PDB file of C-alpha atoms in Angstrom:
ATOM      1  CA  MET A   1      -4.942  76.746  20.137  1.00 56.00           C
ATOM      2  CA  ARG A   2      -3.951  75.452  16.694  1.00 63.00           C
ATOM      3  CA  PHE A   3      -0.786  73.969  18.153  1.00 62.00           C
ATOM      4  CA  ALA A   4      -2.722  72.047  20.849  1.00 63.00           C
ATOM      5  CA  THR A   5      -5.227  70.772  18.264  1.00 66.00           C
ATOM      6  CA  ARG A   6      -2.423  69.440  16.069  1.00 63.00           C
ATOM      7  CA  ILE A   7      -0.877  67.614  19.030  1.00 69.00           C
ATOM      8  CA  LEU A   8      -4.213  66.007  19.952  1.00 61.00           C
ATOM      9  CA  ILE A   9      -4.849  64.917  16.339  1.00 69.00           C
ATOM     10  CA  GLY A  10      -1.321  63.443  16.175  1.00 65.00           C
ATOM     11  CA  VAL A  11      -1.805  61.503  19.419  1.00 62.00           C
ATOM     12  CA  ALA A  12      -5.177  60.166  18.224  1.00 64.00           C
ATOM     13  CA  ALA A  13      -3.706  59.059  14.881  1.00 59.00           C
ATOM     14  CA  ALA A  14      -0.734  57.364  16.577  1.00 61.00           C
ATOM     15  CA  SER A  15      -2.996  55.460  18.972  1.00 63.00           C
ATOM     16  CA  MET A  16      -5.225  54.284  16.108  1.00 64.00           C
ATOM     17  CA  VAL A  17      -2.173  52.987  14.221  1.00 55.00           C
ATOM     18  CA  ALA A  18      -0.858  51.279  17.374  1.00 58.00           C
ATOM     19  CA  VAL A  19      -4.189  49.483  17.877  1.00 56.00           C
ATOM     20  CA  ALA A  20      -4.826  48.586  14.219  1.00 53.00           C
ATOM     21  CA  ALA A  21      -1.305  47.400  13.287  1.00 47.00           C
ATOM     22  CA  PRO A  22      -1.175  44.239  15.475  1.00 47.00           C
ATOM     23  CA  ALA A  23      -4.698  43.246  14.440  1.00 43.00           C
ATOM     24  CA  ALA A  24      -3.839  43.598  10.751  1.00 42.00           C
ATOM     25  CA  ALA A  25      -0.557  41.727  11.159  1.00 41.00           C
ATOM     26  CA  SER A  26      -2.183  38.761  12.875  1.00 38.00           C
ATOM     27  CA  ALA A  27      -4.876  38.545  10.217  1.00 37.00           C
ATOM     28  CA  THR A  28      -2.383  37.924   7.404  1.00 43.00           C
ATOM     29  CA  THR A  29       0.179  35.644   9.027  1.00 46.00           C
ATOM     30  CA  THR A  30      -1.129  32.250  10.157  1.00 52.00           C
ATOM     31  CA  SER A  31      -4.222  30.712  11.605  1.00 54.00           C
ATOM     32  CA  ALA A  32      -4.591  27.471  13.499  1.00 62.00           C
ATOM     33  CA  SER A  33      -7.473  25.308  14.570  1.00 75.00           C
ATOM     34  CA  ALA A  34      -6.897  22.576  17.120  1.00 81.00           C
ATOM     35  CA  SER A  35      -8.913  19.573  18.201  1.00 85.00           C
ATOM     36  CA  TYR A  36      -8.411  17.749  21.499  1.00 88.00           C
ATOM     37  CA  ASP A  37      -9.544  14.183  22.036  1.00 90.00           C
ATOM     38  CA  SER A  38      -8.948  11.744  24.870  1.00 93.00           C
ATOM     39  CA  TRP A  39      -8.367   8.040  24.264  1.00 92.00           C
ATOM     40  CA  GLY A  40      -8.393   4.910  26.392  1.00 82.00           C
ATOM     41  CA  PRO A  41      -8.053   3.426  28.849  1.00 93.00           C
ATOM     42  CA  TYR A  42      -6.868   0.344  26.947  1.00 94.00           C
ATOM     43  CA  HIS A  43      -5.679  -2.745  28.834  1.00 93.00           C
ATOM     44  CA  SER A  44      -3.375  -5.609  27.969  1.00 92.00           C
ATOM     45  CA  SER A  45      -5.110  -8.980  27.637  1.00 91.00           C
ATOM     46  CA  ASP A  46      -4.105  -9.964  31.205  1.00 89.00           C
ATOM     47  CA  HIS A  47      -5.220  -6.521  32.559  1.00 88.00           C
ATOM     48  CA  ASN A  48      -1.824  -5.846  34.192  1.00 88.00           C
ATOM     49  CA  ALA A  49      -0.971  -2.940  31.872  1.00 92.00           C
ATOM     50  CA  LYS A  50      -3.158   0.063  31.170  1.00 93.00           C
ATOM     51  CA  ALA A  51      -2.674   3.076  28.904  1.00 95.00           C
ATOM     52  CA  ALA A  52      -4.763   6.227  28.521  1.00 95.00           C
ATOM     53  CA  GLY A  53      -4.163   9.759  27.351  1.00 96.00           C
ATOM     54  CA  HIS A  54      -5.129  12.471  24.922  1.00 95.00           C
ATOM     55  CA  VAL A  55      -4.211  13.630  21.427  1.00 95.00           C
ATOM     56  CA  LYS A  56      -4.105  17.190  20.079  1.00 94.00           C
ATOM     57  CA  VAL A  57      -4.277  17.739  16.325  1.00 91.00           C
ATOM     58  CA  GLU A  58      -3.698  21.253  15.052  1.00 91.00           C
ATOM     59  CA  LYS A  59      -4.106  22.512  11.489  1.00 88.00           C
ATOM     60  CA  LYS A  60      -1.604  25.277  10.812  1.00 88.00           C
ATOM     61  CA  THR A  61      -1.712  27.567   7.795  1.00 91.00           C
ATOM     62  CA  TYR A  62       1.396  29.319   6.580  1.00 90.00           C
ATOM     63  CA  LYS A  63       2.762  31.194   3.567  1.00 94.00           C
ATOM     64  CA  HIS A  64       5.196  29.206   1.434  1.00 94.00           C
ATOM     65  CA  TRP A  65       7.531  31.551  -0.482  1.00 95.00           C
ATOM     66  CA  TYR A  66       9.271  30.422  -3.680  1.00 95.00           C
ATOM     67  CA  TRP A  67      10.839  31.832  -6.838  1.00 95.00           C
ATOM     68  CA  LYS A  68       8.744  31.649 -10.001  1.00 94.00           C
ATOM     69  CA  THR A  69      10.247  31.974 -13.489  1.00 94.00           C
ATOM     70  CA  VAL A  70       8.414  34.547 -15.600  1.00 93.00           C
ATOM     71  CA  TRP A  71       9.019  35.331 -19.273  1.00 92.00           C
ATOM     72  CA  THR A  72       8.627  39.065 -19.914  1.00 91.00           C
ATOM     73  CA  PRO A  73       8.768  40.720 -23.336  1.00 93.00           C
ATOM     74  CA  LYS A  74      11.521  43.332 -23.700  1.00 92.00           C
ATOM     75  CA  LYS A  75      12.044  45.709 -26.607  1.00 93.00           C
ATOM     76  CA  VAL A  76      15.615  45.617 -27.944  1.00 92.00           C
ATOM     77  CA  CYS A  77      16.864  48.288 -30.357  1.00 93.00           C
ATOM     78  CA  LYS A  78      20.157  48.548 -32.280  1.00 92.00           C
ATOM     79  CA  TRP A  79      21.508  50.924 -34.842  1.00 92.00           C
ATOM     80  CA  HIS A  80      22.437  49.335 -38.155  1.00 89.00           C
ATOM     81  CA  ASN A  81      23.616  51.388 -41.148  1.00 89.00           C
ATOM     82  CA  GLY A  82      22.209  54.569 -39.665  1.00 88.00           C
ATOM     83  CA  GLU A  83      18.781  53.092 -39.026  1.00 91.00           C
ATOM     84  CA  LYS A  84      17.305  52.085 -35.730  1.00 93.00           C
ATOM     85  CA  LYS A  85      16.001  48.495 -35.784  1.00 92.00           C
ATOM     86  CA  CYS A  86      13.850  47.248 -32.903  1.00 93.00           C
ATOM     87  CA  TRP A  87      12.379  43.852 -32.092  1.00 93.00           C
ATOM     88  CA  TRP A  88      10.771  42.098 -29.144  1.00 93.00           C
ATOM     89  CA  VAL A  89      12.690  39.495 -27.127  1.00 94.00           C
ATOM     90  CA  LYS A  90      11.401  37.324 -24.284  1.00 93.00           C
ATOM     91  CA  LYS A  91      13.595  37.663 -21.221  1.00 92.00           C
ATOM     92  CA  LYS A  92      13.644  35.200 -18.332  1.00 92.00           C
ATOM     93  CA  ASP A  93      13.012  36.891 -14.957  1.00 92.00           C
ATOM     94  CA  LYS A  94      12.488  35.532 -11.445  1.00 93.00           C
ATOM     95  CA  LYS A  95       9.682  36.723  -9.253  1.00 93.00           C
ATOM     96  CA  ARG A  96       9.157  35.918  -5.564  1.00 95.00           C
ATOM     97  CA  VAL A  97       5.612  34.641  -4.952  1.00 94.00           C
ATOM     98  CA  TRP A  98       3.809  32.761  -2.183  1.00 94.00           C
ATOM     99  CA  VAL A  99       0.970  30.267  -1.745  1.00 95.00           C
ATOM    100  CA  TRP A 100      -0.983  29.222   1.335  1.00 95.00           C
ATOM    101  CA  LYS A 101      -0.020  25.747   2.586  1.00 92.00           C
ATOM    102  CA  HIS A 102      -1.533  23.669   5.371  1.00 89.00           C
ATOM    103  CA  VAL A 103       0.112  21.191   7.710  1.00 88.00           C
ATOM    104  CA  ASP A 104      -1.544  19.018  10.372  1.00 87.00           C
ATOM    105  CA  THR A 105       0.610  18.575  13.476  1.00 91.00           C
ATOM    106  CA  PHE A 106      -0.232  16.161  16.272  1.00 93.00           C
ATOM    107  CA  ASP A 107       0.841  15.674  19.889  1.00 94.00           C
ATOM    108  CA  VAL A 108       0.060  12.386  21.644  1.00 95.00           C
ATOM    109  CA  HIS A 109       0.286  12.275  25.447  1.00 96.00           C
ATOM    110  CA  SER A 110      -0.109   9.014  27.349  1.00 96.00           C
ATOM    111  CA  LYS A 111       0.011   7.641  30.863  1.00 95.00           C
ATOM    112  CA  LEU A 112       1.184   4.026  31.142  1.00 95.00           C
ATOM    113  CA  HIS A 113       0.281   2.060  34.278  1.00 93.00           C
ATOM    114  CA  ASN A 114       2.014  -1.149  35.386  1.00 91.00           C
ATOM    115  CA  ASP A 115       0.006  -3.241  37.849  1.00 86.00           C
ATOM    116  CA  LYS A 116       2.546  -6.112  38.053  1.00 77.00           C
ATOM    117  CA  TRP A 117       6.108  -4.793  38.323  1.00 76.00           C
ATOM    118  CA  TRP A 118       7.709  -8.044  39.566  1.00 76.00           C
ATOM    119  CA  GLY A 119       8.269 -11.473  38.027  1.00 73.00           C
ATOM    120  CA  LYS A 120       9.273 -12.640  34.552  1.00 75.00           C
ATOM    121  CA  ASN A 121       7.376 -10.207  32.283  1.00 70.00           C
ATOM    122  CA  LYS A 122       7.301  -7.228  34.600  1.00 85.00           C
ATOM    123  CA  CYS A 123       7.171  -4.322  32.154  1.00 91.00           C
ATOM    124  CA  ALA A 124       4.154  -2.648  30.611  1.00 93.00           C
ATOM    125  CA  TRP A 125       4.593  -1.658  26.955  1.00 93.00           C
ATOM    126  CA  GLU A 126       2.640   0.595  24.625  1.00 95.00           C
ATOM    127  CA  THR A 127       3.360   0.640  20.910  1.00 95.00           C
ATOM    128  CA  PHE A 128       1.918   3.426  18.752  1.00 96.00           C
ATOM    129  CA  LYS A 129       1.408   2.926  15.027  1.00 96.00           C
ATOM    130  CA  VAL A 130       1.271   6.225  13.117  1.00 95.00           C
ATOM    131  CA  VAL A 131      -0.024   6.182   9.529  1.00 94.00           C
ATOM    132  CA  THR A 132       0.580   9.396   7.560  1.00 91.00           C
ATOM    133  CA  ASN A 133      -1.534  10.840   4.756  1.00 88.00           C
ATOM    134  CA  ASP A 134       0.959   9.399   2.245  1.00 89.00           C
ATOM    135  CA  GLY A 135       0.450   5.883   3.617  1.00 90.00           C
ATOM    136  CA  ASP A 136       3.828   5.682   5.389  1.00 94.00           C
ATOM    137  CA  THR A 137       3.832   3.886   8.743  1.00 95.00           C
ATOM    138  CA  SER A 138       6.054   4.549  11.754  1.00 95.00           C
ATOM    139  CA  PHE A 139       6.104   3.105  15.269  1.00 96.00           C
ATOM    140  CA  GLU A 140       6.787   4.603  18.716  1.00 95.00           C
ATOM    141  CA  ARG A 141       7.355   2.298  21.720  1.00 95.00           C
ATOM    142  CA  PHE A 142       7.393   3.139  25.419  1.00 95.00           C
ATOM    143  CA  LYS A 143       7.849   0.958  28.520  1.00 93.00           C
ATOM    144  CA  ASN A 144       7.177   1.192  32.229  1.00 93.00           C
ATOM    145  CA  CYS A 145       8.924  -1.308  34.512  1.00 91.00           C
ATOM    146  CA  HIS A 146       8.137   0.508  37.755  1.00 89.00           C
ATOM    147  CA  LYS A 147       5.304   0.613  40.244  1.00 89.00           C
ATOM    148  CA  HIS A 148       4.240   4.189  39.484  1.00 92.00           C
ATOM    149  CA  PRO A 149       2.652   5.330  36.208  1.00 94.00           C
ATOM    150  CA  LYS A 150       4.854   7.050  33.627  1.00 95.00           C
ATOM    151  CA  HIS A 151       3.958   9.850  31.235  1.00 96.00           C
ATOM    152  CA  PHE A 152       5.080   9.782  27.608  1.00 96.00           C
ATOM    153  CA  SER A 153       4.522  12.038  24.616  1.00 96.00           C
ATOM    154  CA  PHE A 154       5.557  12.323  20.982  1.00 95.00           C
ATOM    155  CA  SER A 155       4.590  14.492  18.039  1.00 94.00           C
ATOM    156  CA  GLY A 156       4.674  14.658  14.257  1.00 92.00           C
ATOM    157  CA  LYS A 157       2.841  16.010  11.238  1.00 91.00           C
ATOM    158  CA  ASP A 158       0.434  14.960   8.469  1.00 89.00           C
ATOM    159  CA  VAL A 159      -1.261  12.076  10.249  1.00 90.00           C
ATOM    160  CA  ALA A 160      -4.197  10.026   9.016  1.00 91.00           C
ATOM    161  CA  HIS A 161      -4.483   7.338  11.748  1.00 93.00           C
ATOM    162  CA  ILE A 162      -2.906   6.636  15.136  1.00 94.00           C
ATOM    163  CA  TYR A 163      -3.303   3.249  16.835  1.00 96.00           C
ATOM    164  CA  VAL A 164      -1.991   1.861  20.147  1.00 95.00           C
ATOM    165  CA  ASN A 165      -1.201  -1.697  21.275  1.00 95.00           C
ATOM    166  CA  VAL A 166      -0.824  -2.242  25.046  1.00 95.00           C
ATOM    167  CA  SER A 167       1.110  -5.354  26.075  1.00 93.00           C
ATOM    168  CA  ARG A 168       3.417  -6.966  28.652  1.00 92.00           C
ATOM    169  CA  GLY A 169       7.092  -7.829  28.290  1.00 90.00           C
ATOM    170  CA  ASP A 170      10.593  -7.607  29.710  1.00 88.00           C
ATOM    171  CA  HIS A 171      13.121  -4.766  29.576  1.00 88.00           C
ATOM    172  CA  TRP A 172      13.936  -5.307  25.878  1.00 89.00           C
ATOM    173  CA  GLY A 173      10.532  -5.523  24.249  1.00 88.00           C
ATOM    174  CA  PRO A 174       6.913  -6.642  24.423  1.00 89.00           C
ATOM    175  CA  LYS A 175       6.493 -10.423  24.697  1.00 87.00           C
ATOM    176  CA  GLY A 176       2.776 -11.098  24.846  1.00 82.00           C
ATOM    177  CA  TRP A 177      -0.660 -10.306  26.244  1.00 87.00           C
ATOM    178  CA  HIS A 178      -1.322  -7.794  23.452  1.00 90.00           C
ATOM    179  CA  SER A 179      -4.508  -5.751  23.432  1.00 91.00           C
ATOM    180  CA  GLY A 180      -4.613  -5.508  19.648  1.00 91.00           C
ATOM    181  CA  TRP A 181      -4.499  -2.235  17.721  1.00 94.00           C
ATOM    182  CA  GLN A 182      -6.884   0.220  19.390  1.00 93.00           C
ATOM    183  CA  ASP A 183      -7.887   3.504  17.766  1.00 92.00           C
ATOM    184  CA  VAL A 184      -6.353   6.708  19.195  1.00 92.00           C
ATOM    185  CA  TYR A 185      -7.005   9.186  16.366  1.00 90.00           C
ATOM    186  CA  HIS A 186      -8.705   8.909  12.986  1.00 88.00           C
ATOM    187  CA  ALA A 187      -8.632  11.820  10.529  1.00 80.00           C
ATOM    188  CA  VAL A 188     -11.968  12.813   9.085  1.00 73.00           C
TER     189      VAL A 188
END
């Protein structure tokens, strides 16, 4: 009877550890909160190009590990003329520590329509202007020179504003009929 009781207690303890371990591990690693927002449709000024889509912004939290220099007092003793002499010395040690850091990642998905795929300026263009939290600006350009809509996407991190400009042009770049910078995402 004692043997069977010990086996049952062991099985119960093992199952509790198996259930509690993944929950505890996920609580200390990372957490993320995402926001989804749709944008558009935005048209070129001649209404022959149209762009619409959605943006996903996700705040990720992670542990950043680094080495920290710590000064620790150490007692040093030496024998001199038959007497033991001791004094305190500060020794430089390295300690591995971590801090929580946050990063905002974004994914922009768009669908670019081209209503006039023939003639001189037959391509639809969308130009995205991405402004980061540091104030840096980057641009992403996509074109559609075909009858059917095309899907595009790009991603990055630490964004403050995202704007789009829908226009018409040829195969090498936008030439005119700009919509102006329209708001896609604005950080709170």
